[in-house]
PDB file of C-alpha atoms in Angstrom:
ATOM      1  CA  MET A   1     -52.795 -90.198 -72.546  1.00  0.00           C
ATOM      2  CA  LYS A   2     -52.983 -86.833 -74.800  1.00  0.00           C
ATOM      3  CA  LEU A   3     -49.946 -85.307 -75.335  1.00  0.00           C
ATOM      4  CA  ILE A   4     -51.185 -82.884 -78.507  1.00  0.00           C
ATOM      5  CA  ARG A   5     -54.301 -81.410 -78.761  1.00  0.00           C
ATOM      6  CA  LYS A   6     -55.628 -79.702 -81.546  1.00  0.00           C
ATOM      7  CA  LYS A   7     -56.491 -75.529 -81.151  1.00  0.00           C
ATOM      8  CA  GLU A   8     -58.271 -73.548 -83.919  1.00  0.00           C
ATOM      9  CA  VAL A   9     -56.365 -69.685 -83.837  1.00  0.00           C
ATOM     10  CA  TRP A  10     -57.328 -66.786 -85.487  1.00  0.00           C
ATOM     11  CA  LEU A  11     -54.928 -64.318 -87.915  1.00  0.00           C
ATOM     12  CA  PRO A  12     -55.562 -61.648 -89.232  1.00  0.00           C
ATOM     13  CA  THR A  13     -56.426 -61.847 -92.857  1.00  0.00           C
ATOM     14  CA  TRP A  14     -54.045 -58.759 -95.248  1.00  0.00           C
ATOM     15  CA  GLN A  15     -56.809 -57.280 -95.232  1.00  0.00           C
ATOM     16  CA  GLY A  16     -57.174 -56.945 -91.751  1.00  0.00           C
ATOM     17  CA  ILE A  17     -53.009 -56.371 -91.130  1.00  0.00           C
ATOM     18  CA  PHE A  18     -53.795 -52.728 -93.643  1.00  0.00           C
ATOM     19  CA  LEU A  19     -55.971 -51.577 -91.793  1.00  0.00           C
ATOM     20  CA  PHE A  20     -54.493 -52.203 -88.210  1.00  0.00           C
ATOM     21  CA  THR A  21     -51.790 -50.845 -89.542  1.00  0.00           C
ATOM     22  CA  PHE A  22     -53.706 -47.684 -91.514  1.00  0.00           C
ATOM     23  CA  VAL A  23     -55.613 -47.334 -88.187  1.00  0.00           C
ATOM     24  CA  ILE A  24     -52.042 -46.374 -86.094  1.00  0.00           C
ATOM     25  CA  GLY A  25     -50.369 -45.195 -88.498  1.00  0.00           C
ATOM     26  CA  ALA A  26     -53.383 -42.394 -88.730  1.00  0.00           C
ATOM     27  CA  LEU A  27     -53.108 -42.374 -84.876  1.00  0.00           C
ATOM     28  CA  VAL A  28     -50.129 -41.468 -84.668  1.00  0.00           C
ATOM     29  CA  SER A  29     -50.311 -39.223 -86.975  1.00  0.00           C
ATOM     30  CA  GLY A  30     -52.199 -37.028 -85.810  1.00  0.00           C
ATOM     31  CA  PHE A  31     -50.607 -37.391 -81.976  1.00  0.00           C
ATOM     32  CA  ILE A  32     -47.357 -35.701 -83.924  1.00  0.00           C
ATOM     33  CA  PHE A  33     -49.216 -32.829 -86.279  1.00  0.00           C
ATOM     34  CA  ASN A  34     -51.591 -31.724 -82.647  1.00  0.00           C
ATOM     35  CA  LEU A  35     -49.341 -32.382 -79.547  1.00  0.00           C
ATOM     36  CA  TYR A  36     -47.546 -28.621 -80.685  1.00  0.00           C
ATOM     37  CA  PRO A  37     -51.044 -27.248 -80.774  1.00  0.00           C
ATOM     38  CA  PHE A  38     -52.863 -28.248 -78.252  1.00  0.00           C
ATOM     39  CA  LEU A  39     -49.274 -27.124 -75.729  1.00  0.00           C
ATOM     40  CA  ALA A  40     -48.921 -23.780 -77.682  1.00  0.00           C
ATOM     41  CA  GLN A  41     -52.076 -23.079 -76.029  1.00  0.00           C
ATOM     42  CA  THR A  42     -53.882 -19.182 -77.245  1.00  0.00           C
ATOM     43  CA  ASP A  43     -56.621 -18.070 -75.587  1.00  0.00           C
ATOM     44  CA  PRO A  44     -56.953 -14.797 -74.695  1.00  0.00           C
ATOM     45  CA  GLN A  45     -59.139 -12.298 -73.124  1.00  0.00           C
ATOM     46  CA  SER A  46     -59.870  -9.398 -75.553  1.00  0.00           C
ATOM     47  CA  ASP A  47     -60.967  -7.133 -72.965  1.00  0.00           C
ATOM     48  CA  ALA A  48     -57.240  -7.769 -70.846  1.00  0.00           C
ATOM     49  CA  GLU A  49     -56.380  -4.715 -68.702  1.00  0.00           C
ATOM     50  CA  PHE A  50     -53.268  -5.666 -68.468  1.00  0.00           C
ATOM     51  CA  ILE A  51     -50.342  -8.299 -69.282  1.00  0.00           C
ATOM     52  CA  ILE A  52     -47.996 -11.176 -66.964  1.00  0.00           C
ATOM     53  CA  VAL A  53     -44.995 -11.778 -68.837  1.00  0.00           C
ATOM     54  CA  GLU A  54     -42.693 -15.034 -68.331  1.00  0.00           C
ATOM     55  CA  GLY A  55     -39.501 -13.759 -67.433  1.00  0.00           C
ATOM     56  CA  TRP A  56     -37.890 -16.632 -68.977  1.00  0.00           C
ATOM     57  CA  LEU A  57     -38.319 -15.597 -72.422  1.00  0.00           C
ATOM     58  CA  ASN A  58     -35.632 -15.487 -74.808  1.00  0.00           C
ATOM     59  CA  ASP A  59     -34.607 -12.572 -77.193  1.00  0.00           C
ATOM     60  CA  ALA A  60     -36.265 -14.176 -79.880  1.00  0.00           C
ATOM     61  CA  GLU A  61     -40.327 -14.831 -78.530  1.00  0.00           C
ATOM     62  CA  PHE A  62     -39.033 -11.577 -76.908  1.00  0.00           C
ATOM     63  CA  GLU A  63     -39.147 -10.024 -79.595  1.00  0.00           C
ATOM     64  CA  VAL A  64     -42.427 -10.818 -81.272  1.00  0.00           C
ATOM     65  CA  LEU A  65     -44.066  -9.749 -77.875  1.00  0.00           C
ATOM     66  CA  SER A  66     -42.381  -6.453 -77.547  1.00  0.00           C
ATOM     67  CA  LYS A  67     -44.251  -5.873 -80.726  1.00  0.00           C
ATOM     68  CA  VAL A  68     -47.421  -6.825 -79.121  1.00  0.00           C
ATOM     69  CA  ILE A  69     -47.969  -4.632 -76.293  1.00  0.00           C
ATOM     70  CA  LYS A  70     -49.418  -1.968 -76.531  1.00  0.00           C
ATOM     71  CA  PRO A  71     -48.598   1.897 -75.158  1.00  0.00           C
ATOM     72  CA  GLY A  72     -49.396   2.246 -71.783  1.00  0.00           C
ATOM     73  CA  GLN A  73     -49.921  -1.157 -71.040  1.00  0.00           C
ATOM     74  CA  VAL A  74     -48.937  -2.253 -67.517  1.00  0.00           C
ATOM     75  CA  ILE A  75     -47.035  -5.246 -67.455  1.00  0.00           C
ATOM     76  CA  VAL A  76     -46.326  -7.647 -65.089  1.00  0.00           C
ATOM     77  CA  THR A  77     -42.698  -9.440 -64.818  1.00  0.00           C
ATOM     78  CA  THR A  78     -42.833 -13.307 -63.574  1.00  0.00           C
ATOM     79  CA  GLY A  79     -39.459 -15.855 -62.860  1.00  0.00           C
ATOM     80  CA  GLY A  80     -37.801 -17.082 -59.461  1.00  0.00           C
ATOM     81  CA  PRO A  81     -33.749 -16.846 -59.290  1.00  0.00           C
ATOM     82  CA  VAL A  82     -31.590 -16.755 -62.318  1.00  0.00           C
ATOM     83  CA  THR A  83     -29.746 -19.446 -63.461  1.00  0.00           C
ATOM     84  CA  PHE A  84     -26.429 -18.635 -65.098  1.00  0.00           C
ATOM     85  CA  GLY A  85     -24.177 -15.838 -64.570  1.00  0.00           C
ATOM     86  CA  ASP A  86     -25.025 -14.702 -60.778  1.00  0.00           C
ATOM     87  CA  ARG A  87     -22.121 -12.932 -60.842  1.00  0.00           C
ATOM     88  CA  LEU A  88     -22.311 -10.165 -64.021  1.00  0.00           C
ATOM     89  CA  LEU A  89     -26.145  -9.796 -63.913  1.00  0.00           C
ATOM     90  CA  LYS A  90     -27.351  -6.966 -61.265  1.00  0.00           C
ATOM     91  CA  GLU A  91     -30.408  -8.191 -61.692  1.00  0.00           C
ATOM     92  CA  LYS A  92     -31.048 -11.751 -59.423  1.00  0.00           C
ATOM     93  CA  THR A  93     -34.046 -13.188 -60.438  1.00  0.00           C
ATOM     94  CA  TYR A  94     -35.759 -14.048 -64.250  1.00  0.00           C
ATOM     95  CA  ALA A  95     -38.704 -11.587 -63.300  1.00  0.00           C
ATOM     96  CA  GLU A  96     -36.087  -8.337 -62.920  1.00  0.00           C
ATOM     97  CA  VAL A  97     -34.173  -9.066 -65.636  1.00  0.00           C
ATOM     98  CA  THR A  98     -37.015  -8.428 -68.314  1.00  0.00           C
ATOM     99  CA  ALA A  99     -38.339  -5.248 -65.799  1.00  0.00           C
ATOM    100  CA  SER A 100     -34.839  -4.040 -67.495  1.00  0.00           C
ATOM    101  CA  ARG A 101     -35.295  -5.651 -70.294  1.00  0.00           C
ATOM    102  CA  LEU A 102     -38.435  -3.663 -70.898  1.00  0.00           C
ATOM    103  CA  ARG A 103     -36.947  -0.826 -69.388  1.00  0.00           C
ATOM    104  CA  LEU A 104     -34.481  -1.195 -71.877  1.00  0.00           C
ATOM    105  CA  ALA A 105     -36.704  -1.354 -75.251  1.00  0.00           C
ATOM    106  CA  GLY A 106     -38.217   1.894 -74.227  1.00  0.00           C
ATOM    107  CA  PHE A 107     -41.152   0.779 -72.123  1.00  0.00           C
ATOM    108  CA  ASP A 108     -42.565   3.445 -69.520  1.00  0.00           C
ATOM    109  CA  PRO A 109     -40.748   2.217 -66.084  1.00  0.00           C
ATOM    110  CA  GLU A 110     -44.129   3.223 -64.410  1.00  0.00           C
ATOM    111  CA  THR A 111     -46.550   0.611 -66.060  1.00  0.00           C
ATOM    112  CA  ILE A 112     -43.612  -2.309 -64.846  1.00  0.00           C
ATOM    113  CA  ILE A 113     -44.532  -4.290 -62.220  1.00  0.00           C
ATOM    114  CA  CYS A 114     -41.813  -6.616 -61.662  1.00  0.00           C
ATOM    115  CA  ALA A 115     -43.532 -10.035 -58.178  1.00  0.00           C
ATOM    116  CA  PRO A 116     -39.584 -11.915 -58.577  1.00  0.00           C
ATOM    117  CA  ALA A 117     -40.614 -15.669 -57.289  1.00  0.00           C
ATOM    118  CA  PRO A 118     -38.760 -17.737 -54.131  1.00  0.00           C
ATOM    119  CA  ASP A 119     -36.113 -19.707 -54.279  1.00  0.00           C
ATOM    120  CA  VAL A 120     -37.626 -23.478 -54.794  1.00  0.00           C
ATOM    121  CA  LYS A 121     -36.944 -26.338 -55.932  1.00  0.00           C
ATOM    122  CA  TYR A 122     -39.927 -27.619 -57.368  1.00  0.00           C
ATOM    123  CA  ASP A 123     -43.426 -26.386 -58.834  1.00  0.00           C
ATOM    124  CA  ARG A 124     -40.945 -22.645 -60.601  1.00  0.00           C
ATOM    125  CA  THR A 125     -43.994 -22.034 -62.560  1.00  0.00           C
ATOM    126  CA  TYR A 126     -46.844 -22.196 -59.436  1.00  0.00           C
ATOM    127  CA  ALA A 127     -44.495 -20.165 -57.484  1.00  0.00           C
ATOM    128  CA  SER A 128     -44.628 -17.206 -59.903  1.00  0.00           C
ATOM    129  CA  ALA A 129     -47.648 -17.797 -60.533  1.00  0.00           C
ATOM    130  CA  VAL A 130     -48.585 -17.333 -56.378  1.00  0.00           C
ATOM    131  CA  ALA A 131     -45.648 -14.544 -56.586  1.00  0.00           C
ATOM    132  CA  ALA A 132     -48.027 -12.530 -59.212  1.00  0.00           C
ATOM    133  CA  ARG A 133     -50.807 -12.806 -57.667  1.00  0.00           C
ATOM    134  CA  GLU A 134     -49.233 -10.998 -54.136  1.00  0.00           C
ATOM    135  CA  ALA A 135     -47.397  -8.604 -56.770  1.00  0.00           C
ATOM    136  CA  LEU A 136     -51.164  -7.908 -57.896  1.00  0.00           C
ATOM    137  CA  LEU A 137     -53.165  -7.356 -54.773  1.00  0.00           C
ATOM    138  CA  LYS A 138     -50.247  -5.605 -53.875  1.00  0.00           C
ATOM    139  CA  HIS A 139     -51.105  -2.990 -56.618  1.00  0.00           C
ATOM    140  CA  GLY A 140     -55.258  -3.374 -56.492  1.00  0.00           C
ATOM    141  CA  ILE A 141     -55.092  -4.770 -59.840  1.00  0.00           C
ATOM    142  CA  LEU A 142     -56.185  -8.535 -58.794  1.00  0.00           C
ATOM    143  CA  GLY A 143     -59.498  -9.447 -60.420  1.00  0.00           C
ATOM    144  CA  LYS A 144     -59.391  -7.587 -63.725  1.00  0.00           C
ATOM    145  CA  PRO A 145     -58.547  -9.689 -67.138  1.00  0.00           C
ATOM    146  CA  CYS A 146     -54.878 -10.313 -68.016  1.00  0.00           C
ATOM    147  CA  ASN A 147     -53.243 -12.410 -70.278  1.00  0.00           C
ATOM    148  CA  ILE A 148     -50.270 -14.449 -69.838  1.00  0.00           C
ATOM    149  CA  TYR A 149     -47.894 -14.503 -71.968  1.00  0.00           C
ATOM    150  CA  SER A 150     -45.587 -17.778 -72.421  1.00  0.00           C
ATOM    151  CA  MET A 151     -43.443 -19.272 -74.885  1.00  0.00           C
ATOM    152  CA  GLY A 152     -44.253 -22.125 -77.508  1.00  0.00           C
ATOM    153  CA  ALA A 153     -45.674 -25.825 -75.939  1.00  0.00           C
ATOM    154  CA  HIS A 154     -45.249 -23.963 -71.770  1.00  0.00           C
ATOM    155  CA  SER A 155     -47.680 -21.622 -72.367  1.00  0.00           C
ATOM    156  CA  ARG A 156     -51.293 -24.804 -70.961  1.00  0.00           C
ATOM    157  CA  ARG A 157     -48.966 -25.311 -68.260  1.00  0.00           C
ATOM    158  CA  SER A 158     -48.685 -22.175 -67.123  1.00  0.00           C
ATOM    159  CA  HIS A 159     -52.231 -21.283 -67.670  1.00  0.00           C
ATOM    160  CA  PHE A 160     -53.210 -24.382 -66.191  1.00  0.00           C
ATOM    161  CA  LEU A 161     -51.077 -22.853 -63.267  1.00  0.00           C
ATOM    162  CA  TYR A 162     -52.891 -19.603 -63.237  1.00  0.00           C
ATOM    163  CA  THR A 163     -55.340 -20.608 -62.741  1.00  0.00           C
ATOM    164  CA  LEU A 164     -55.304 -22.651 -60.169  1.00  0.00           C
ATOM    165  CA  ALA A 165     -53.574 -19.793 -58.593  1.00  0.00           C
ATOM    166  CA  PHE A 166     -56.006 -17.392 -59.343  1.00  0.00           C
ATOM    167  CA  GLY A 167     -58.823 -19.308 -59.422  1.00  0.00           C
ATOM    168  CA  ALA A 168     -61.357 -21.367 -62.200  1.00  0.00           C
ATOM    169  CA  ASP A 169     -63.078 -17.849 -62.223  1.00  0.00           C
ATOM    170  CA  TYR A 170     -60.560 -15.767 -63.015  1.00  0.00           C
ATOM    171  CA  PRO A 171     -60.684 -13.765 -66.044  1.00  0.00           C
ATOM    172  CA  LEU A 172     -56.975 -15.380 -67.377  1.00  0.00           C
ATOM    173  CA  GLY A 173     -56.549 -15.148 -70.902  1.00  0.00           C
ATOM    174  CA  VAL A 174     -53.419 -17.043 -71.830  1.00  0.00           C
ATOM    175  CA  VAL A 175     -50.548 -16.422 -75.601  1.00  0.00           C
ATOM    176  CA  SER A 176     -47.857 -18.449 -76.680  1.00  0.00           C
ATOM    177  CA  LEU A 177     -44.866 -16.520 -78.398  1.00  0.00           C
ATOM    178  CA  GLU A 178     -43.826 -18.192 -81.310  1.00  0.00           C
ATOM    179  CA  SER A 179     -40.581 -17.438 -83.290  1.00  0.00           C
ATOM    180  CA  LYS A 180     -39.358 -17.720 -87.058  1.00  0.00           C
ATOM    181  CA  GLU A 181     -35.845 -19.121 -85.511  1.00  0.00           C
ATOM    182  CA  THR A 182     -37.135 -22.323 -84.200  1.00  0.00           C
ATOM    183  CA  ASP A 183     -39.693 -23.997 -85.841  1.00  0.00           C
ATOM    184  CA  LEU A 184     -42.008 -25.392 -83.589  1.00  0.00           C
ATOM    185  CA  ARG A 185     -45.019 -27.069 -85.862  1.00  0.00           C
ATOM    186  CA  HIS A 186     -42.652 -29.541 -87.321  1.00  0.00           C
ATOM    187  CA  TRP A 187     -41.160 -30.241 -83.796  1.00  0.00           C
ATOM    188  CA  TRP A 188     -39.779 -33.463 -84.953  1.00  0.00           C
ATOM    189  CA  ARG A 189     -37.886 -32.297 -87.627  1.00  0.00           C
ATOM    190  CA  SER A 190     -34.841 -30.411 -84.854  1.00  0.00           C
ATOM    191  CA  SER A 191     -33.688 -31.784 -81.377  1.00  0.00           C
ATOM    192  CA  LEU A 192     -33.641 -29.015 -79.665  1.00  0.00           C
ATOM    193  CA  ALA A 193     -38.272 -27.982 -80.548  1.00  0.00           C
ATOM    194  CA  PHE A 194     -38.314 -31.626 -80.013  1.00  0.00           C
ATOM    195  CA  LYS A 195     -37.231 -31.782 -77.156  1.00  0.00           C
ATOM    196  CA  HIS A 196     -38.984 -28.449 -76.592  1.00  0.00           C
ATOM    197  CA  VAL A 197     -41.943 -30.187 -77.356  1.00  0.00           C
ATOM    198  CA  THR A 198     -41.842 -33.708 -75.443  1.00  0.00           C
ATOM    199  CA  GLY A 199     -39.859 -32.139 -72.127  1.00  0.00           C
ATOM    200  CA  GLU A 200     -43.307 -29.911 -72.286  1.00  0.00           C
ATOM    201  CA  PHE A 201     -45.908 -33.051 -72.469  1.00  0.00           C
ATOM    202  CA  ILE A 202     -44.285 -35.087 -70.297  1.00  0.00           C
ATOM    203  CA  ALA A 203     -44.428 -31.615 -67.335  1.00  0.00           C
ATOM    204  CA  TRP A 204     -47.807 -31.329 -68.754  1.00  0.00           C
ATOM    205  CA  ILE A 205     -48.501 -35.459 -67.715  1.00  0.00           C
ATOM    206  CA  TYR A 206     -46.677 -34.319 -64.763  1.00  0.00           C
ATOM    207  CA  THR A 207     -48.856 -31.519 -63.642  1.00  0.00           C
ATOM    208  CA  LEU A 208     -52.636 -33.062 -64.464  1.00  0.00           C
ATOM    209  CA  PHE A 209     -51.736 -35.782 -61.932  1.00  0.00           C
ATOM    210  CA  SER A 210     -49.664 -33.632 -59.090  1.00  0.00           C
ATOM    211  CA  SER A 211     -52.538 -30.664 -59.433  1.00  0.00           C
ATOM    212  CA  CYS A 212     -54.542 -31.756 -56.323  1.00  0.00           C
ATOM    213  CA  LYS A 213     -51.142 -30.855 -54.133  1.00  0.00           C
ATOM    214  CA  TYR A 214     -52.338 -26.908 -54.979  1.00  0.00           C
ATOM    215  CA  ALA A 215     -55.788 -26.916 -54.164  1.00  0.00           C
TER     216      ALA A 215
END
């Protein structure tokens, strides 16, 4: 009867450990540095005839937006119920709030189409996309090329969900708005930027796996 047996064990050399550490470090660094540019998708339609604005843009991103809108360009504002200040605001949805912001900024009210989304607990961006599609259909401009304006790392998810709502062949571009207030390209340096980017990455993965229900 044998109580002990000899076994050969392969262990990495110091060169192997160094190479393995280098490869893992390179992969992690690549993920960190490229995560935000990947999520902050910018791929506009050069011949866009109107734009869609997600109504929950903060003031800094809204200021950037107001500088790139062309005079007389049709603007569609989207978004569901406002989640704060219900007793203070006369507008009840983000779409209506941003429509008011645009009018106060001097844009022609005749060029603004408000497309408020219903109150839903899940899939709010998709609900906004459906509401925008119905508004475009009502105004007779559904089918014309357009660009979505979203904020930071949310833009890839917005474009994906709007494409599901509008159709894969729709001429739909996307522009990620980015202010100088938050350094999103170095998102690991601040808690606010870290929360924004990592949260959107998790939401993007969730959207990919749950997108079959929109078909």
